[in-house]
JSON list of C-alpha atoms in Angstrom, two decimals:
[
{"chain": "A", "resi": 579, "resn": "MET", "atom": "CA", "xyz": [-44.12, 2.19, -37.58]},
{"chain": "A", "resi": 580, "resn": "SER", "atom": "CA", "xyz": [-43.11, 3.09, -41.39]},
{"chain": "A", "resi": 581, "resn": "SER", "atom": "CA", "xyz": [-39.63, 0.95, -42.52]},
{"chain": "A", "resi": 582, "resn": "VAL", "atom": "CA", "xyz": [-38.02, 3.60, -43.97]},
{"chain": "A", "resi": 583, "resn": "ASP", "atom": "CA", "xyz": [-38.18, 4.99, -39.59]},
{"chain": "A", "resi": 584, "resn": "PHE", "atom": "CA", "xyz": [-37.50, 1.95, -38.16]},
{"chain": "A", "resi": 585, "resn": "ILE", "atom": "CA", "xyz": [-34.65, 1.74, -40.13]},
{"chain": "A", "resi": 586, "resn": "ILE", "atom": "CA", "xyz": [-33.57, 5.65, -39.25]},
{"chain": "A", "resi": 587, "resn": "PHE", "atom": "CA", "xyz": [-34.14, 4.77, -35.44]},
{"chain": "A", "resi": 588, "resn": "VAL", "atom": "CA", "xyz": [-31.93, 1.26, -35.91]},
{"chain": "A", "resi": 589, "resn": "VAL", "atom": "CA", "xyz": [-29.21, 3.54, -37.53]},
{"chain": "A", "resi": 590, "resn": "TYR", "atom": "CA", "xyz": [-29.89, 5.74, -34.65]},
{"chain": "A", "resi": 591, "resn": "LEU", "atom": "CA", "xyz": [-29.09, 2.75, -32.03]},
{"chain": "A", "resi": 592, "resn": "LEU", "atom": "CA", "xyz": [-26.54, 1.92, -33.64]},
{"chain": "A", "resi": 593, "resn": "VAL", "atom": "CA", "xyz": [-24.64, 5.15, -33.97]},
{"chain": "A", "resi": 594, "resn": "VAL", "atom": "CA", "xyz": [-25.17, 5.46, -29.91]},
{"chain": "A", "resi": 595, "resn": "SER", "atom": "CA", "xyz": [-23.89, 2.19, -29.29]},
{"chain": "A", "resi": 596, "resn": "ARG", "atom": "CA", "xyz": [-20.98, 2.87, -31.25]},
{"chain": "A", "resi": 597, "resn": "VAL", "atom": "CA", "xyz": [-20.16, 6.44, -29.09]},
{"chain": "A", "resi": 598, "resn": "LEU", "atom": "CA", "xyz": [-20.94, 4.50, -25.73]},
{"chain": "A", "resi": 599, "resn": "TYR", "atom": "CA", "xyz": [-18.56, 1.81, -26.71]},
{"chain": "A", "resi": 600, "resn": "GLN", "atom": "CA", "xyz": [-16.04, 4.29, -27.50]},
{"chain": "A", "resi": 601, "resn": "ALA", "atom": "CA", "xyz": [-16.58, 6.13, -24.51]},
{"chain": "A", "resi": 602, "resn": "TYR", "atom": "CA", "xyz": [-16.36, 2.93, -22.53]},
{"chain": "A", "resi": 603, "resn": "ASP", "atom": "CA", "xyz": [-13.41, 1.58, -24.38]},
{"chain": "A", "resi": 604, "resn": "SER", "atom": "CA", "xyz": [-11.53, 5.61, -23.50]},
{"chain": "A", "resi": 605, "resn": "LEU", "atom": "CA", "xyz": [-11.80, 5.08, -19.75]},
{"chain": "A", "resi": 606, "resn": "GLU", "atom": "CA", "xyz": [-8.27, 4.10, -18.07]},
{"chain": "A", "resi": 607, "resn": "ASP", "atom": "CA", "xyz": [-8.64, 1.31, -15.35]},
{"chain": "A", "resi": 608, "resn": "ARG", "atom": "CA", "xyz": [-7.92, 2.49, -12.14]},
{"chain": "A", "resi": 609, "resn": "VAL", "atom": "CA", "xyz": [-7.19, 1.43, -8.48]},
{"chain": "A", "resi": 610, "resn": "ARG", "atom": "CA", "xyz": [-6.93, 2.01, -5.51]},
{"chain": "A", "resi": 611, "resn": "ILE", "atom": "CA", "xyz": [-5.00, 0.80, -2.05]},
{"chain": "A", "resi": 612, "resn": "ARG", "atom": "CA", "xyz": [-6.10, -0.04, 0.70]},
{"chain": "A", "resi": 613, "resn": "PHE", "atom": "CA", "xyz": [-4.48, -0.94, 4.06]},
{"chain": "A", "resi": 614, "resn": "ASP", "atom": "CA", "xyz": [-5.79, -3.82, 5.73]},
{"chain": "A", "resi": 615, "resn": "LYS", "atom": "CA", "xyz": [-6.40, -2.60, 9.20]},
{"chain": "A", "resi": 616, "resn": "ALA", "atom": "CA", "xyz": [-8.90, -5.73, 10.50]},
{"chain": "A", "resi": 617, "resn": "ALA", "atom": "CA", "xyz": [-5.95, -8.04, 9.83]},
{"chain": "A", "resi": 618, "resn": "PHE", "atom": "CA", "xyz": [-3.75, -6.17, 11.34]},
{"chain": "A", "resi": 619, "resn": "GLN", "atom": "CA", "xyz": [-5.65, -5.16, 14.27]},
{"chain": "A", "resi": 620, "resn": "ASP", "atom": "CA", "xyz": [-5.53, -9.39, 14.51]},
{"chain": "A", "resi": 621, "resn": "GLN", "atom": "CA", "xyz": [-1.67, -9.58, 14.98]},
{"chain": "A", "resi": 622, "resn": "LEU", "atom": "CA", "xyz": [-2.43, -7.36, 17.39]},
{"chain": "A", "resi": 623, "resn": "LYS", "atom": "CA", "xyz": [-4.24, -9.13, 19.91]},
{"chain": "A", "resi": 624, "resn": "VAL", "atom": "CA", "xyz": [-2.64, -12.41, 18.90]},
{"chain": "A", "resi": 625, "resn": "ASN", "atom": "CA", "xyz": [0.44, -10.43, 20.50]},
{"chain": "A", "resi": 626, "resn": "ALA", "atom": "CA", "xyz": [-1.27, -8.44, 23.12]},
{"chain": "A", "resi": 627, "resn": "LEU", "atom": "CA", "xyz": [0.45, -5.36, 21.74]},
{"chain": "A", "resi": 628, "resn": "GLU", "atom": "CA", "xyz": [-3.10, -3.56, 21.21]},
{"chain": "A", "resi": 629, "resn": "ASN", "atom": "CA", "xyz": [-2.04, -0.91, 24.40]},
{"chain": "A", "resi": 630, "resn": "ALA", "atom": "CA", "xyz": [1.57, -0.42, 22.91]},
{"chain": "A", "resi": 631, "resn": "ILE", "atom": "CA", "xyz": [1.53, 0.42, 19.35]},
{"chain": "A", "resi": 632, "resn": "ALA", "atom": "CA", "xyz": [-0.79, 1.66, 16.37]},
{"chain": "A", "resi": 633, "resn": "ILE", "atom": "CA", "xyz": [-0.02, 1.58, 12.59]},
{"chain": "A", "resi": 634, "resn": "GLY", "atom": "CA", "xyz": [-1.45, 3.82, 9.69]},
{"chain": "A", "resi": 635, "resn": "PHE", "atom": "CA", "xyz": [-0.31, 4.76, 6.13]},
{"chain": "A", "resi": 636, "resn": "GLY", "atom": "CA", "xyz": [-0.65, 7.36, 4.00]},
{"chain": "A", "resi": 637, "resn": "PHE", "atom": "CA", "xyz": [-4.12, 5.74, 1.47]},
{"chain": "A", "resi": 638, "resn": "ARG", "atom": "CA", "xyz": [-7.25, 7.20, 1.36]},
{"chain": "A", "resi": 639, "resn": "ASP", "atom": "CA", "xyz": [-10.70, 5.26, 0.22]},
{"chain": "A", "resi": 640, "resn": "SER", "atom": "CA", "xyz": [-11.27, 8.02, -2.09]},
{"chain": "A", "resi": 641, "resn": "ASP", "atom": "CA", "xyz": [-8.00, 7.95, -3.67]},
{"chain": "A", "resi": 642, "resn": "ARG", "atom": "CA", "xyz": [-7.45, 6.28, -6.97]},
{"chain": "A", "resi": 643, "resn": "TYR", "atom": "CA", "xyz": [-4.37, 5.30, -9.36]},
{"chain": "A", "resi": 644, "resn": "LEU", "atom": "CA", "xyz": [-4.21, 4.94, -13.55]},
{"chain": "A", "resi": 645, "resn": "PHE", "atom": "CA", "xyz": [-1.66, 1.16, -13.36]},
{"chain": "A", "resi": 646, "resn": "ASN", "atom": "CA", "xyz": [1.44, 3.47, -14.39]},
{"chain": "A", "resi": 647, "resn": "GLU", "atom": "CA", "xyz": [1.10, 6.23, -11.53]},
{"chain": "A", "resi": 648, "resn": "ILE", "atom": "CA", "xyz": [0.96, 3.27, -8.35]},
{"chain": "A", "resi": 649, "resn": "PRO", "atom": "CA", "xyz": [3.22, 5.28, -5.92]},
{"chain": "A", "resi": 650, "resn": "THR", "atom": "CA", "xyz": [6.96, 4.12, -5.49]},
{"chain": "A", "resi": 651, "resn": "SER", "atom": "CA", "xyz": [7.08, 4.44, -1.04]},
{"chain": "A", "resi": 652, "resn": "LEU", "atom": "CA", "xyz": [5.03, 3.61, 1.60]},
{"chain": "A", "resi": 653, "resn": "GLU", "atom": "CA", "xyz": [4.56, 6.78, 3.87]},
{"chain": "A", "resi": 654, "resn": "MET", "atom": "CA", "xyz": [3.14, 5.63, 7.08]},
{"chain": "A", "resi": 655, "resn": "SER", "atom": "CA", "xyz": [3.40, 6.44, 10.90]},
{"chain": "A", "resi": 656, "resn": "ILE", "atom": "CA", "xyz": [4.20, 4.07, 13.43]},
{"chain": "A", "resi": 657, "resn": "GLU", "atom": "CA", "xyz": [2.37, 5.34, 17.38]},
{"chain": "A", "resi": 658, "resn": "ASN", "atom": "CA", "xyz": [4.28, 4.53, 20.46]},
{"chain": "A", "resi": 659, "resn": "LYS", "atom": "CA", "xyz": [0.67, 4.14, 22.70]},
{"chain": "A", "resi": 660, "resn": "THR", "atom": "CA", "xyz": [3.33, 2.85, 25.93]},
{"chain": "A", "resi": 661, "resn": "GLY", "atom": "CA", "xyz": [3.94, 5.87, 28.45]},
{"chain": "A", "resi": 662, "resn": "THR", "atom": "CA", "xyz": [7.21, 4.28, 29.63]},
{"chain": "A", "resi": 663, "resn": "TYR", "atom": "CA", "xyz": [9.87, 2.75, 27.02]},
{"chain": "A", "resi": 664, "resn": "PRO", "atom": "CA", "xyz": [10.67, 3.38, 23.82]},
{"chain": "A", "resi": 665, "resn": "ILE", "atom": "CA", "xyz": [10.10, 0.78, 20.76]},
{"chain": "A", "resi": 666, "resn": "LYS", "atom": "CA", "xyz": [13.35, 0.54, 17.92]},
{"chain": "A", "resi": 667, "resn": "VAL", "atom": "CA", "xyz": [12.34, 0.21, 14.57]},
{"chain": "A", "resi": 668, "resn": "ASP", "atom": "CA", "xyz": [14.64, -2.13, 12.86]},
{"chain": "A", "resi": 669, "resn": "TRP", "atom": "CA", "xyz": [14.32, -1.31, 9.78]},
{"chain": "A", "resi": 670, "resn": "ASP", "atom": "CA", "xyz": [16.42, -4.24, 8.18]},
{"chain": "A", "resi": 671, "resn": "ARG", "atom": "CA", "xyz": [15.11, -7.17, 9.75]},
{"chain": "A", "resi": 672, "resn": "SER", "atom": "CA", "xyz": [12.13, -6.00, 7.83]},
{"chain": "A", "resi": 673, "resn": "SER", "atom": "CA", "xyz": [11.24, -6.73, 4.36]},
{"chain": "A", "resi": 674, "resn": "LEU", "atom": "CA", "xyz": [8.45, -5.60, 1.51]},
{"chain": "A", "resi": 675, "resn": "ASN", "atom": "CA", "xyz": [7.22, -8.73, -0.26]},
{"chain": "A", "resi": 676, "resn": "ASP", "atom": "CA", "xyz": [5.55, -8.30, -3.51]},
{"chain": "A", "resi": 677, "resn": "PHE", "atom": "CA", "xyz": [3.13, -10.08, -5.21]},
{"chain": "A", "resi": 678, "resn": "SER", "atom": "CA", "xyz": [4.77, -13.54, -5.73]},
{"chain": "A", "resi": 679, "resn": "GLY", "atom": "CA", "xyz": [6.39, -13.71, -2.01]},
{"chain": "A", "resi": 680, "resn": "ARG", "atom": "CA", "xyz": [8.90, -12.56, -3.43]},
{"chain": "A", "resi": 681, "resn": "SER", "atom": "CA", "xyz": [11.55, -10.45, -0.09]},
{"chain": "A", "resi": 682, "resn": "ARG", "atom": "CA", "xyz": [12.51, -7.16, -0.89]},
{"chain": "A", "resi": 683, "resn": "ARG", "atom": "CA", "xyz": [14.75, -5.09, 1.49]},
{"chain": "A", "resi": 684, "resn": "VAL", "atom": "CA", "xyz": [13.50, -1.30, 3.40]},
{"chain": "A", "resi": 685, "resn": "ILE", "atom": "CA", "xyz": [14.78, 1.12, 2.86]},
{"chain": "A", "resi": 686, "resn": "HIS", "atom": "CA", "xyz": [14.23, 3.78, 5.12]},
{"chain": "A", "resi": 687, "resn": "LEU", "atom": "CA", "xyz": [13.90, 7.15, 3.20]},
{"chain": "A", "resi": 688, "resn": "THR", "atom": "CA", "xyz": [15.05, 9.62, 4.87]},
{"chain": "A", "resi": 689, "resn": "SER", "atom": "CA", "xyz": [16.59, 13.34, 4.48]},
{"chain": "A", "resi": 690, "resn": "MET", "atom": "CA", "xyz": [18.64, 13.33, 8.16]},
{"chain": "A", "resi": 691, "resn": "TYR", "atom": "CA", "xyz": [21.55, 11.72, 6.64]},
{"chain": "A", "resi": 692, "resn": "PRO", "atom": "CA", "xyz": [23.00, 9.74, 3.60]},
{"chain": "A", "resi": 693, "resn": "ILE", "atom": "CA", "xyz": [21.91, 6.57, 2.69]},
{"chain": "A", "resi": 694, "resn": "ASP", "atom": "CA", "xyz": [24.58, 3.42, 2.41]},
{"chain": "A", "resi": 695, "resn": "LEU", "atom": "CA", "xyz": [23.02, 1.13, 1.04]},
{"chain": "A", "resi": 696, "resn": "ALA", "atom": "CA", "xyz": [26.22, -1.01, 1.57]},
{"chain": "A", "resi": 697, "resn": "THR", "atom": "CA", "xyz": [25.46, -1.01, 5.15]},
{"chain": "A", "resi": 698, "resn": "GLU", "atom": "CA", "xyz": [23.02, -1.96, 7.72]},
{"chain": "A", "resi": 699, "resn": "GLN", "atom": "CA", "xyz": [20.41, 1.08, 8.21]},
{"chain": "A", "resi": 700, "resn": "ARG", "atom": "CA", "xyz": [20.23, 2.94, 11.70]},
{"chain": "A", "resi": 701, "resn": "PRO", "atom": "CA", "xyz": [17.35, 1.61, 14.01]},
{"chain": "A", "resi": 702, "resn": "THR", "atom": "CA", "xyz": [14.73, 4.71, 14.87]},
{"chain": "A", "resi": 703, "resn": "PHE", "atom": "CA", "xyz": [13.67, 4.52, 18.31]},
{"chain": "A", "resi": 704, "resn": "ILE", "atom": "CA", "xyz": [10.30, 6.16, 19.09]},
{"chain": "A", "resi": 705, "resn": "ALA", "atom": "CA", "xyz": [9.82, 7.69, 22.45]},
{"chain": "A", "resi": 706, "resn": "PRO", "atom": "CA", "xyz": [6.57, 6.88, 25.12]},
{"chain": "A", "resi": 707, "resn": "ARG", "atom": "CA", "xyz": [3.45, 8.31, 22.79]},
{"chain": "A", "resi": 708, "resn": "GLY", "atom": "CA", "xyz": [5.45, 9.16, 20.34]},
{"chain": "A", "resi": 709, "resn": "VAL", "atom": "CA", "xyz": [4.64, 8.90, 17.03]},
{"chain": "A", "resi": 710, "resn": "LEU", "atom": "CA", "xyz": [7.35, 8.26, 14.39]},
{"chain": "A", "resi": 711, "resn": "GLN", "atom": "CA", "xyz": [6.16, 9.79, 10.23]},
{"chain": "A", "resi": 712, "resn": "SER", "atom": "CA", "xyz": [8.46, 8.18, 7.97]},
{"chain": "A", "resi": 713, "resn": "ARG", "atom": "CA", "xyz": [8.69, 6.82, 4.10]},
{"chain": "A", "resi": 714, "resn": "ILE", "atom": "CA", "xyz": [9.79, 3.61, 2.96]},
{"chain": "A", "resi": 715, "resn": "THR", "atom": "CA", "xyz": [10.65, 1.75, -0.24]},
{"chain": "A", "resi": 716, "resn": "ALA", "atom": "CA", "xyz": [11.95, -1.27, -1.25]},
{"chain": "A", "resi": 717, "resn": "GLU", "atom": "CA", "xyz": [15.58, -1.33, -2.82]},
{"chain": "A", "resi": 718, "resn": "GLU", "atom": "CA", "xyz": [15.53, -2.51, -6.15]},
{"chain": "A", "resi": 719, "resn": "LEU", "atom": "CA", "xyz": [12.88, 0.62, -6.21]},
{"chain": "A", "resi": 720, "resn": "ILE", "atom": "CA", "xyz": [15.69, 2.97, -6.20]},
{"chain": "A", "resi": 721, "resn": "THR", "atom": "CA", "xyz": [18.50, 4.40, -7.86]},
{"chain": "A", "resi": 722, "resn": "ARG", "atom": "CA", "xyz": [21.47, 7.50, -6.94]},
{"chain": "A", "resi": 723, "resn": "ASP", "atom": "CA", "xyz": [21.20, 10.36, -8.49]},
{"chain": "A", "resi": 724, "resn": "ASP", "atom": "CA", "xyz": [24.53, 12.41, -9.27]},
{"chain": "A", "resi": 725, "resn": "GLY", "atom": "CA", "xyz": [24.75, 13.87, -5.65]},
{"chain": "A", "resi": 726, "resn": "GLY", "atom": "CA", "xyz": [24.45, 10.50, -3.73]},
{"chain": "A", "resi": 727, "resn": "ASN", "atom": "CA", "xyz": [20.48, 11.43, -3.09]},
{"chain": "A", "resi": 728, "resn": "VAL", "atom": "CA", "xyz": [18.59, 7.94, -3.25]},
{"chain": "A", "resi": 729, "resn": "LYS", "atom": "CA", "xyz": [14.71, 8.05, -4.55]},
{"chain": "A", "resi": 730, "resn": "ALA", "atom": "CA", "xyz": [12.44, 5.52, -5.37]},
{"chain": "A", "resi": 731, "resn": "THR", "atom": "CA", "xyz": [12.01, 5.60, -9.21]},
{"chain": "A", "resi": 732, "resn": "ALA", "atom": "CA", "xyz": [10.17, 2.76, -9.90]},
{"chain": "A", "resi": 733, "resn": "PRO", "atom": "CA", "xyz": [6.33, 1.48, -8.65]},
{"chain": "A", "resi": 734, "resn": "ILE", "atom": "CA", "xyz": [6.02, -0.40, -5.47]},
{"chain": "A", "resi": 735, "resn": "ILE", "atom": "CA", "xyz": [4.34, -3.29, -7.27]},
{"chain": "A", "resi": 736, "resn": "ASN", "atom": "CA", "xyz": [4.37, -3.74, -11.39]},
{"chain": "A", "resi": 737, "resn": "LEU", "atom": "CA", "xyz": [0.95, -4.00, -12.20]},
{"chain": "A", "resi": 738, "resn": "GLY", "atom": "CA", "xyz": [1.79, -4.81, -15.44]},
{"chain": "A", "resi": 739, "resn": "LYS", "atom": "CA", "xyz": [3.34, -8.26, -14.31]},
{"chain": "A", "resi": 740, "resn": "ALA", "atom": "CA", "xyz": [0.71, -8.97, -11.59]},
{"chain": "A", "resi": 741, "resn": "ALA", "atom": "CA", "xyz": [-2.59, -8.22, -13.08]},
{"chain": "A", "resi": 742, "resn": "ASN", "atom": "CA", "xyz": [-4.48, -11.26, -14.04]},
{"chain": "A", "resi": 743, "resn": "GLY", "atom": "CA", "xyz": [-7.58, -12.39, -15.02]},
{"chain": "A", "resi": 744, "resn": "ASN", "atom": "CA", "xyz": [-9.69, -12.35, -11.74]},
{"chain": "A", "resi": 745, "resn": "PHE", "atom": "CA", "xyz": [-7.55, -9.06, -10.62]},
{"chain": "A", "resi": 746, "resn": "MET", "atom": "CA", "xyz": [-8.98, -7.18, -14.46]},
{"chain": "A", "resi": 747, "resn": "ALA", "atom": "CA", "xyz": [-12.66, -8.22, -13.44]},
{"chain": "A", "resi": 748, "resn": "GLY", "atom": "CA", "xyz": [-12.78, -7.26, -10.16]},
{"chain": "A", "resi": 749, "resn": "LYS", "atom": "CA", "xyz": [-13.14, -10.02, -8.54]},
{"chain": "A", "resi": 750, "resn": "ALA", "atom": "CA", "xyz": [-10.09, -10.32, -6.78]},
{"chain": "A", "resi": 751, "resn": "PRO", "atom": "CA", "xyz": [-7.23, -8.16, -5.51]},
{"chain": "A", "resi": 752, "resn": "ILE", "atom": "CA", "xyz": [-3.11, -8.04, -5.30]},
{"chain": "A", "resi": 753, "resn": "THR", "atom": "CA", "xyz": [-1.71, -8.40, -2.57]},
{"chain": "A", "resi": 754, "resn": "PHE", "atom": "CA", "xyz": [1.32, -7.54, -0.84]},
{"chain": "A", "resi": 755, "resn": "THR", "atom": "CA", "xyz": [2.87, -7.35, 2.43]},
{"chain": "A", "resi": 756, "resn": "LEU", "atom": "CA", "xyz": [5.33, -5.24, 4.58]},
{"chain": "A", "resi": 757, "resn": "TRP", "atom": "CA", "xyz": [6.62, -7.73, 7.48]},
{"chain": "A", "resi": 758, "resn": "LEU", "atom": "CA", "xyz": [7.65, -4.78, 10.16]},
{"chain": "A", "resi": 759, "resn": "THR", "atom": "CA", "xyz": [10.35, -5.43, 12.70]},
{"chain": "A", "resi": 760, "resn": "LEU", "atom": "CA", "xyz": [10.05, -4.28, 15.80]},
{"chain": "A", "resi": 761, "resn": "GLU", "atom": "CA", "xyz": [11.71, -4.51, 19.08]},
{"chain": "A", "resi": 762, "resn": "ILE", "atom": "CA", "xyz": [9.12, -3.84, 22.32]},
{"chain": "A", "resi": 763, "resn": "PRO", "atom": "CA", "xyz": [10.62, -4.10, 26.18]},
{"chain": "A", "resi": 764, "resn": "GLU", "atom": "CA", "xyz": [8.75, -6.25, 28.65]},
{"chain": "A", "resi": 765, "resn": "LEU", "atom": "CA", "xyz": [8.60, -6.27, 32.10]},
{"chain": "A", "resi": 766, "resn": "HIS", "atom": "CA", "xyz": [8.97, -9.60, 33.80]},
{"chain": "A", "resi": 767, "resn": "ASN", "atom": "CA", "xyz": [9.72, -10.28, 37.50]},
{"chain": "A", "resi": 768, "resn": "ASN", "atom": "CA", "xyz": [10.47, -6.88, 37.61]},
{"chain": "A", "resi": 769, "resn": "GLN", "atom": "CA", "xyz": [13.51, -7.80, 34.98]},
{"chain": "A", "resi": 770, "resn": "THR", "atom": "CA", "xyz": [12.92, -5.92, 31.41]},
{"chain": "A", "resi": 771, "resn": "TYR", "atom": "CA", "xyz": [13.57, -7.84, 28.29]},
{"chain": "A", "resi": 772, "resn": "GLU", "atom": "CA", "xyz": [13.54, -6.59, 24.79]},
{"chain": "A", "resi": 773, "resn": "ARG", "atom": "CA", "xyz": [11.74, -8.34, 22.29]},
{"chain": "A", "resi": 774, "resn": "LEU", "atom": "CA", "xyz": [11.28, -8.51, 18.51]},
{"chain": "A", "resi": 775, "resn": "TYR", "atom": "CA", "xyz": [7.96, -8.92, 16.48]},
{"chain": "A", "resi": 776, "resn": "SER", "atom": "CA", "xyz": [7.52, -8.90, 13.05]},
{"chain": "A", "resi": 777, "resn": "LEU", "atom": "CA", "xyz": [4.25, -7.86, 12.27]},
{"chain": "A", "resi": 778, "resn": "PRO", "atom": "CA", "xyz": [2.38, -8.67, 8.81]},
{"chain": "A", "resi": 779, "resn": "CYS", "atom": "CA", "xyz": [0.92, -4.58, 7.22]},
{"chain": "A", "resi": 780, "resn": "THR", "atom": "CA", "xyz": [-0.85, -6.42, 3.90]},
{"chain": "A", "resi": 781, "resn": "PHE", "atom": "CA", "xyz": [-1.96, -4.05, 0.99]},
{"chain": "A", "resi": 782, "resn": "LEU", "atom": "CA", "xyz": [-5.13, -5.00, -1.22]},
{"chain": "A", "resi": 783, "resn": "ILE", "atom": "CA", "xyz": [-5.08, -3.45, -4.48]},
{"chain": "A", "resi": 784, "resn": "GLU", "atom": "CA", "xyz": [-8.19, -3.00, -6.28]},
{"chain": "A", "resi": 785, "resn": "LYS", "atom": "CA", "xyz": [-9.09, -2.82, -9.80]},
{"chain": "A", "resi": 786, "resn": "THR", "atom": "CA", "xyz": [-11.82, -0.25, -9.28]},
{"chain": "A", "resi": 787, "resn": "PRO", "atom": "CA", "xyz": [-15.59, -0.47, -11.41]},
{"chain": "A", "resi": 788, "resn": "TRP", "atom": "CA", "xyz": [-16.33, 1.97, -14.56]},
{"chain": "A", "resi": 789, "resn": "GLN", "atom": "CA", "xyz": [-19.29, 2.76, -12.92]},
{"chain": "A", "resi": 790, "resn": "GLU", "atom": "CA", "xyz": [-17.40, 5.24, -11.10]},
{"chain": "A", "resi": 791, "resn": "TYR", "atom": "CA", "xyz": [-17.33, 7.17, -13.93]},
{"chain": "A", "resi": 792, "resn": "LEU", "atom": "CA", "xyz": [-20.93, 7.91, -13.71]},
{"chain": "A", "resi": 793, "resn": "PRO", "atom": "CA", "xyz": [-21.84, 11.37, -11.98]},
{"chain": "A", "resi": 794, "resn": "PHE", "atom": "CA", "xyz": [-24.86, 9.51, -10.68]},
{"chain": "A", "resi": 795, "resn": "TYR", "atom": "CA", "xyz": [-22.89, 6.29, -9.26]},
{"chain": "A", "resi": 796, "resn": "GLY", "atom": "CA", "xyz": [-22.43, 6.32, -5.42]},
{"chain": "A", "resi": 797, "resn": "LYS", "atom": "CA", "xyz": [-19.49, 6.38, -3.68]}
]
């Protein structure tokens, strides 16, 4: 290889490297949100509730969010697996903790009746074998429009404040927790008693690797 060819080759490598770097630098960070279902199932076992309830959330493994597109609310389903008694969801005794552990009041978003933030929220009853589909958010994230309707306008988690070095490097997730309070009847000595359970639903926000942008990346 002549010196001219070598110089051309080096320049070519530099140009390709710069183009690849600019392409990489232009990629916007994305995250996925995952409900820690295994940890929740462990809590059900500890409280002997495996046959009483099942809970799911609207996050899919394939969902990806830009930092400024984190959902403003949580879509959830609660199944009453018992065939004998209703289960009560106590929204005002539930809380939504952020990444720092700060407790925030849960607001049950519903179109069935106006929401008055100054009063207690009505609990929701789930009939035997019934499934409740709900949407919730934290009180501090909602605003009221001119018609008096409330809606969530800010992300569940502010990643700008929560992101740290380990998270940005993909080494550790950011977590937040919904403490859901349920009142579940129990039968003892032919007497029915109402018992409160506060169950943690933990979510992991994970930064997805840049390699996911490659067409041959294994999903």
